[in-house]
Coordinates of C-alpha atoms and ligand atoms in Angstrom, one line a residue:
M1 CA 0.0 0.1 -0.1
Q2 CA 0.9 3.6 -0.5
G3 CA 0.3 6.8 1.2
V4 CA 1.5 10.2 2.0
V5 CA 2.8 11.2 5.7
Y6 CA 0.8 13.9 7.2
K7 CA 2.1 13.7 10.8
S8 CA 5.0 12.8 12.8
T9 CA 5.6 12.5 16.2
G10 CA 8.8 10.9 16.6
S11 CA 8.6 7.7 15.9
W12 CA 4.9 7.5 15.1
Y13 CA 3.7 8.6 12.1
S14 CA 0.2 9.0 10.3
V15 CA 0.4 8.1 7.0
K16 CA -3.3 8.3 4.6
D17 CA -3.9 5.9 2.0
D18 CA -5.2 6.7 -1.3
S19 CA -8.7 6.1 -0.2
G20 CA -8.1 8.3 2.9
K21 CA -8.1 6.2 5.5
V22 CA -5.5 7.2 8.0
W23 CA -3.2 4.5 9.6
N24 CA -0.9 4.7 12.8
A25 CA 2.6 3.4 11.0
R26 CA 6.5 3.6 12.0
M27 CA 9.5 2.4 11.0
K28 CA 11.6 -1.3 10.8
G29 CA 14.7 -1.3 13.5
V30 CA 16.8 -1.9 11.0
F31 CA 15.3 0.7 8.1
K32 CA 15.8 3.5 10.4
L33 CA 19.5 2.8 11.4
D34 CA 20.2 3.9 7.9
D35 CA 20.1 7.5 8.0
I36 CA 21.7 8.1 11.1
T37 CA 22.9 11.8 10.2
S38 CA 19.3 12.7 9.6
T39 CA 17.3 12.5 13.5
N40 CA 14.1 11.9 11.0
P41 CA 14.6 9.9 8.4
I42 CA 11.1 10.2 7.7
A43 CA 9.0 14.0 7.1
V44 CA 5.5 15.2 6.6
G45 CA 4.8 15.0 3.0
D46 CA 6.7 12.2 2.0
V47 CA 4.8 9.6 0.1
V48 CA 5.6 5.9 1.4
D49 CA 4.6 2.1 0.9
F50 CA 3.6 0.4 3.9
E51 CA 2.5 -2.9 4.6
L52 CA 0.0 -4.2 7.4
E53 CA 1.5 -4.8 10.9
N54 CA -1.1 -5.9 13.2
E55 CA -5.0 -5.9 11.7
N56 CA -6.4 -4.9 15.1
E57 CA -4.7 -2.3 16.3
Q58 CA -4.4 -0.5 12.5
T59 CA -0.8 -0.1 12.6
V60 CA 1.4 -0.5 9.7
T61 CA 5.2 -0.8 9.3
I62 CA 7.0 1.9 6.7
T63 CA 8.5 0.0 4.0
K64 CA 10.1 2.4 1.2
I65 CA 10.4 6.1 0.9
H66 CA 9.7 7.1 -2.6
D67 CA 12.1 9.7 -3.9
R68 CA 11.4 13.0 -2.5
R69 CA 10.6 16.0 -5.4
N70 CA 12.7 18.2 -3.1
H71 CA 12.9 19.1 1.0
I72 CA 14.3 22.0 3.4
N73 CA 16.7 20.4 6.4
R74 CA 17.8 22.2 8.6
Q75 CA 20.4 21.6 11.5
S76 CA 19.1 19.6 13.9
P77 CA 18.2 22.2 17.3
R78 CA 19.2 19.4 19.6
I79 CA 22.1 17.7 18.0
K80 CA 24.0 20.1 16.1
S81 CA 26.0 17.9 14.0
Q82 CA 22.6 16.2 12.8
Q83 CA 20.0 17.4 9.9
H84 CA 16.2 17.5 10.7
I85 CA 14.1 17.5 7.6
V86 CA 11.3 20.3 8.0
A87 CA 8.7 18.7 5.3
A88 CA 9.1 16.9 1.7
N89 CA 7.4 17.3 -1.8
I90 CA 6.8 21.1 -1.0
D91 CA 5.6 23.9 -3.7
Q92 CA 6.4 26.5 -1.5
S93 CA 7.1 27.9 1.8
L94 CA 5.5 30.8 3.9
L95 CA 7.2 32.6 6.6
I96 CA 5.1 34.5 8.9
A97 CA 7.2 36.8 10.6
T98 CA 6.4 39.7 13.0
L99 CA 7.8 43.1 14.3
K100 CA 6.0 42.5 17.4
E101 CA 5.2 40.2 20.2
P102 CA 8.0 38.3 19.3
R103 CA 10.0 40.4 17.0
T104 CA 11.2 38.5 14.1
S105 CA 14.8 39.3 13.0
Q106 CA 16.2 40.3 9.5
G107 CA 18.6 37.7 9.7
F108 CA 16.3 34.9 11.0
I109 CA 14.2 35.8 7.9
D110 CA 17.4 35.9 5.4
R111 CA 18.6 32.4 6.7
F112 CA 14.8 30.9 5.9
L113 CA 14.9 32.8 2.1
V114 CA 18.7 30.9 2.1
A115 CA 17.4 27.8 3.0
C116 CA 14.8 27.8 0.5
E117 CA 16.5 29.4 -2.4
M118 CA 19.2 26.6 -1.7
Y119 CA 16.0 23.7 -2.1
H120 CA 14.7 25.8 -5.0
V121 CA 11.0 26.2 -3.0
P122 CA 9.2 29.7 -3.2
A123 CA 9.3 31.9 -0.4
I124 CA 6.6 34.3 0.6
I125 CA 7.1 36.6 3.7
L126 CA 3.7 37.6 5.8
F127 CA 4.1 39.8 8.4
N128 CA 1.4 39.1 10.9
K129 CA -0.3 41.2 13.7
I130 CA -0.2 44.3 12.1
D131 CA -2.8 45.2 14.3
L132 CA 0.0 46.0 16.9
Y133 CA 1.6 48.6 15.1
K134 CA 2.2 51.5 15.7
D135 CA 3.6 54.3 13.3
K136 CA 7.0 53.5 13.9
D137 CA 6.2 49.8 12.9
H138 CA 4.4 50.4 9.9
Q139 CA 7.0 52.7 8.5
K140 CA 9.5 49.6 9.5
F141 CA 7.1 47.1 7.8
K142 CA 7.0 49.2 4.5
Q143 CA 10.6 49.3 4.9
L144 CA 11.2 45.8 4.9
K145 CA 8.5 45.0 2.1
E146 CA 10.5 47.1 -0.2
V147 CA 13.5 45.3 0.1
Y148 CA 12.4 41.8 -0.1
E149 CA 9.9 42.6 -3.0
K150 CA 12.7 43.8 -4.6
V151 CA 14.8 41.1 -4.3
G152 CA 11.4 38.9 -5.6
Y153 CA 10.0 37.6 -2.7
K154 CA 6.3 38.8 -2.5
V155 CA 5.5 40.3 1.1
I156 CA 1.9 41.0 2.8
G157 CA 1.1 42.3 5.8
I158 CA -1.5 40.8 8.0
S159 CA -3.6 40.7 10.7
L160 CA -5.6 37.3 11.4
K161 CA -7.2 38.7 15.0
R162 CA -9.1 41.7 12.5
D163 CA -8.8 39.3 9.6
K164 CA -7.1 41.9 7.8
N165 CA -5.8 41.1 4.3
V166 CA -6.1 37.0 4.9
E167 CA -8.6 36.4 2.3
S168 CA -6.3 37.3 -0.5
I169 CA -3.7 34.6 0.5
K170 CA -6.3 31.8 0.1
D171 CA -5.5 32.6 -3.3
L172 CA -1.7 31.9 -2.9
L173 CA -2.3 28.5 -1.5
K174 CA -4.8 27.0 -4.0
D175 CA -3.6 23.7 -5.3
K176 CA 0.0 23.6 -3.6
I177 CA 1.5 22.4 -0.8
T178 CA 2.5 25.2 1.5
L179 CA 5.0 25.1 4.4
I180 CA 4.6 27.5 7.3
S181 CA 7.5 28.4 9.4
G182 CA 8.5 31.3 11.5
H183 CA 9.1 31.9 15.2
S184 CA 7.3 30.1 18.1
G185 CA 3.9 32.9 18.7
V186 CA 3.9 34.4 15.3
G187 CA 0.7 32.8 14.5
K188 CA 1.0 29.9 12.4
S189 CA -1.5 27.6 13.9
T190 CA -3.8 31.1 14.2
F191 CA -3.3 30.8 10.4
I192 CA -4.2 27.5 9.9
N193 CA -7.6 27.8 12.0
T194 CA -8.5 30.8 10.3
I195 CA -7.9 29.1 6.4
I196 CA -9.4 25.5 7.2
P197 CA -12.5 26.3 9.4
H198 CA -12.9 23.0 10.7
V199 CA -10.0 22.3 11.9
Q200 CA -9.2 23.8 15.7
I201 CA -5.8 23.1 16.3
K202 CA -4.5 24.6 19.5
T203 CA -2.5 27.8 20.2
Q204 CA -1.3 30.0 22.5
D205 CA -4.1 31.1 24.9
V206 CA -5.7 34.4 24.4
S207 CA -3.2 36.8 26.5
G208 CA -1.3 36.1 23.3
W209 CA 2.7 35.9 23.1
S210 CA 3.9 34.8 26.5
G211 CA 7.8 36.0 26.1
K212 CA 8.6 32.6 27.4
G213 CA 8.8 31.4 23.4
Q214 CA 7.2 28.2 25.0
H215 CA 6.2 26.3 21.6
T216 CA 2.3 25.1 21.5
T217 CA 2.7 23.0 18.4
T218 CA 5.1 20.2 19.1
F219 CA 5.3 18.2 16.0
A220 CA 4.9 19.4 12.2
E221 CA 1.4 18.3 10.3
M222 CA -0.5 18.5 7.7
Y223 CA -4.0 19.9 6.9
E224 CA -6.3 20.1 3.7
L225 CA -7.9 23.2 2.4
P226 CA -11.2 22.8 2.1
P227 CA -12.2 22.8 -2.2
D228 CA -14.8 24.9 -3.2
S229 CA -16.0 26.4 -6.1
H230 CA -12.9 28.3 -7.5
R231 CA -10.4 26.3 -5.2
D232 CA -9.6 22.9 -5.8
G233 CA -7.9 22.3 -2.1
G234 CA -4.4 22.2 -1.4
K235 CA -2.2 21.1 1.4
I236 CA -1.2 23.6 4.6
I237 CA 1.6 21.9 6.9
D238 CA 1.7 22.9 10.1
T239 CA 5.6 23.2 12.0
P240 CA 6.5 23.7 15.9
G241 CA 8.2 27.4 16.3
M242 CA 11.7 27.7 15.3
K243 CA 14.4 29.8 17.3
E244 CA 17.0 29.7 14.9
F245 CA 17.3 28.5 11.2
G246 CA 20.5 26.5 11.5
L247 CA 21.6 26.4 7.3
V248 CA 23.2 22.9 6.5
D249 CA 25.3 21.4 3.6
I250 CA 26.1 24.7 2.2
E251 CA 29.4 26.0 1.4
R252 CA 30.7 29.5 1.2
Q253 CA 31.5 29.8 -2.2
E254 CA 28.2 29.4 -3.1
L255 CA 26.3 31.5 -0.8
S256 CA 26.2 34.6 -2.3
G257 CA 23.9 32.3 -5.2
Y258 CA 21.0 32.3 -2.5
F259 CA 20.7 35.7 -2.5
P260 CA 19.1 36.8 -5.9
E261 CA 20.6 40.1 -6.0
M262 CA 24.1 38.9 -5.7
R263 CA 23.3 35.9 -8.3
E264 CA 22.5 38.6 -11.1
R265 CA 25.5 40.4 -10.2
L266 CA 28.1 37.1 -10.0
N267 CA 29.5 37.5 -13.2
E268 CA 30.6 41.5 -12.7
C269 CA 32.9 40.1 -9.9
Q270 CA 36.4 39.9 -11.2
F271 CA 37.2 36.6 -9.7
N272 CA 34.2 33.7 -9.9
N273 CA 35.5 32.3 -6.5
C274 CA 34.7 35.9 -5.2
L275 CA 33.1 36.0 -1.4
H276 CA 32.4 39.8 -1.7
I277 CA 34.0 40.8 1.2
K278 CA 37.1 42.1 0.5
E279 CA 38.5 41.1 -3.3
P280 CA 38.8 43.8 -5.6
G281 CA 36.4 43.9 -8.7
W282 CA 33.5 44.0 -6.5
A283 CA 30.4 44.1 -8.3
V284 CA 28.9 43.1 -5.5
K285 CA 30.4 45.3 -2.8
Q286 CA 29.5 48.1 -5.1
A287 CA 26.1 47.3 -5.1
V288 CA 26.5 47.9 -1.4
I289 CA 28.1 50.9 -1.6
D290 CA 25.9 52.2 -4.3
G291 CA 23.0 51.3 -2.0
E292 CA 21.5 49.1 -4.5
I293 CA 21.7 45.8 -2.7
D294 CA 20.1 46.7 0.9
E295 CA 23.1 47.0 3.5
D296 CA 21.4 44.5 5.9
R297 CA 21.0 42.2 3.6
Y298 CA 24.9 41.9 3.1
V299 CA 24.9 41.8 7.0
S300 CA 23.1 39.1 6.6
Y301 CA 25.2 37.5 4.2
V302 CA 28.3 38.2 5.8
N303 CA 27.0 36.5 9.7
I304 CA 26.0 33.6 7.2
L305 CA 29.1 33.5 5.8
E306 CA 31.1 33.8 8.9
S307 CA 29.3 31.1 10.6
I308 CA 29.9 28.7 7.7
P309 CA 32.9 26.2 8.6
E310 CA 35.4 26.8 6.1
K311 CA 35.8 23.3 4.2
K312 CA 38.5 21.0 5.3
W313 CA 40.0 19.1 2.7
Ligands
GTP1 N1 -2.9 40.9 18.2 C1 -2.5 39.2 17.2 N2 -2.5 38.3 18.1 C2 -2.5 37.3 17.0 C3 -2.9 37.3 15.9 N3 -2.5 35.9 15.3 C4 -2.4 35.5 16.2 N4 -2.2 36.1 17.0 C5 -2.3 35.7 18.6 O1 -0.9 34.9 19.0 C6 -0.3 33.6 19.8 C7 0.3 32.8 19.2 O2 -0.8 32.2 18.0 P1 -0.2 30.5 17.4 O3 -0.8 30.5 16.1 O4 -0.4 29.7 18.5 O5 1.3 30.6 17.3 P2 2.2 30.0 16.9 O6 3.2 30.5 15.8 O7 1.7 28.7 16.5 O8 3.1 29.0 17.8 P3 3.8 27.8 18.2 O9 3.4 26.7 17.8 O10 4.6 27.8 19.3 O11 5.0 27.7 17.1 C8 -2.4 33.5 20.2 O12 -2.4 33.8 21.4 C9 -2.5 34.2 19.1 O13 -3.9 34.2 19.2 C10 -3.0 38.3 15.6 O14 -2.6 39.0 14.2 N5 -2.8 40.1 16.2
MG2 MG1 1.5 26.2 16.5
ZN3 ZN1 32.6 39.5 -5.3

């Protein structure tokens, strides 16, 4: 039998088969040892083969993971040397950011976008909780929207609480598998509860962001968007909030290729292995000086570059 992983709780998975039946699935021990570099060899979105394990308890054993169309990996927050597959087989990724309660840093946004570029997953940035914005927050939002739209990402300010701009996003989700990411407390689960009326995912209590950064959602889970007259559905993946986005499998030389505004200037740099820090013939650095590349984006670039260990041969 074949199915899609809808939920992963560590050792058990919820797998939905073609007829819509949901099974409790797990892996065989030996199979599990195959992929020791990842904390979770199977991720939400994976297509798997399985066979019946226990008829009475309706449990099944996963026997095969199908090749992935794509996936997004990050550093495991617990074991830094290991990777964590955030999700597999996704069409786009939607980052929910906030300027307040909590504040999402530009560094976090940029790391996340680098990961999306690495894995060829289109990204959209939503700034939620605009109902909390004061004048200076509106200005900051406007500035960030300009920066990221210029680079090629769609940026939308929304308030789930006041139902502002939410309707327009539904069209972006239509027929697609969308991964939702962001810090804890930004409103990822609230977003899904708003988009899909019949689901009731647990969200942080009414007082809003507690400031303690505790996670309300603890496992990734996929939900089906309701089909209607002008929408055929699609799927949306809720994830636990992340504090940092630790990039994996990235080399210093390739980093600038994951900043679209640098990528388009790379062949103007004098050396093809230019890191754009101190080399002469600086097409990229000149663009920063000229204000064509946003300075904060460049700062993120340098910070990420410094965090990547130099390759040991
Ligand atoms: N003021 C305001 N609060 C909001 C808005 N959207 C969500 N919230 C509140 O923010 C809090 C956190 O929302 P959640 O949906 O639980 O956040 P989450 O991103 O799923 O958090 P984790 O599951 O911990 O990763 C809840 O109390 C929501 O009611 C908004 O637009 N404005
Ligand atoms: Mg949540
Ligand atoms: Zn350069």
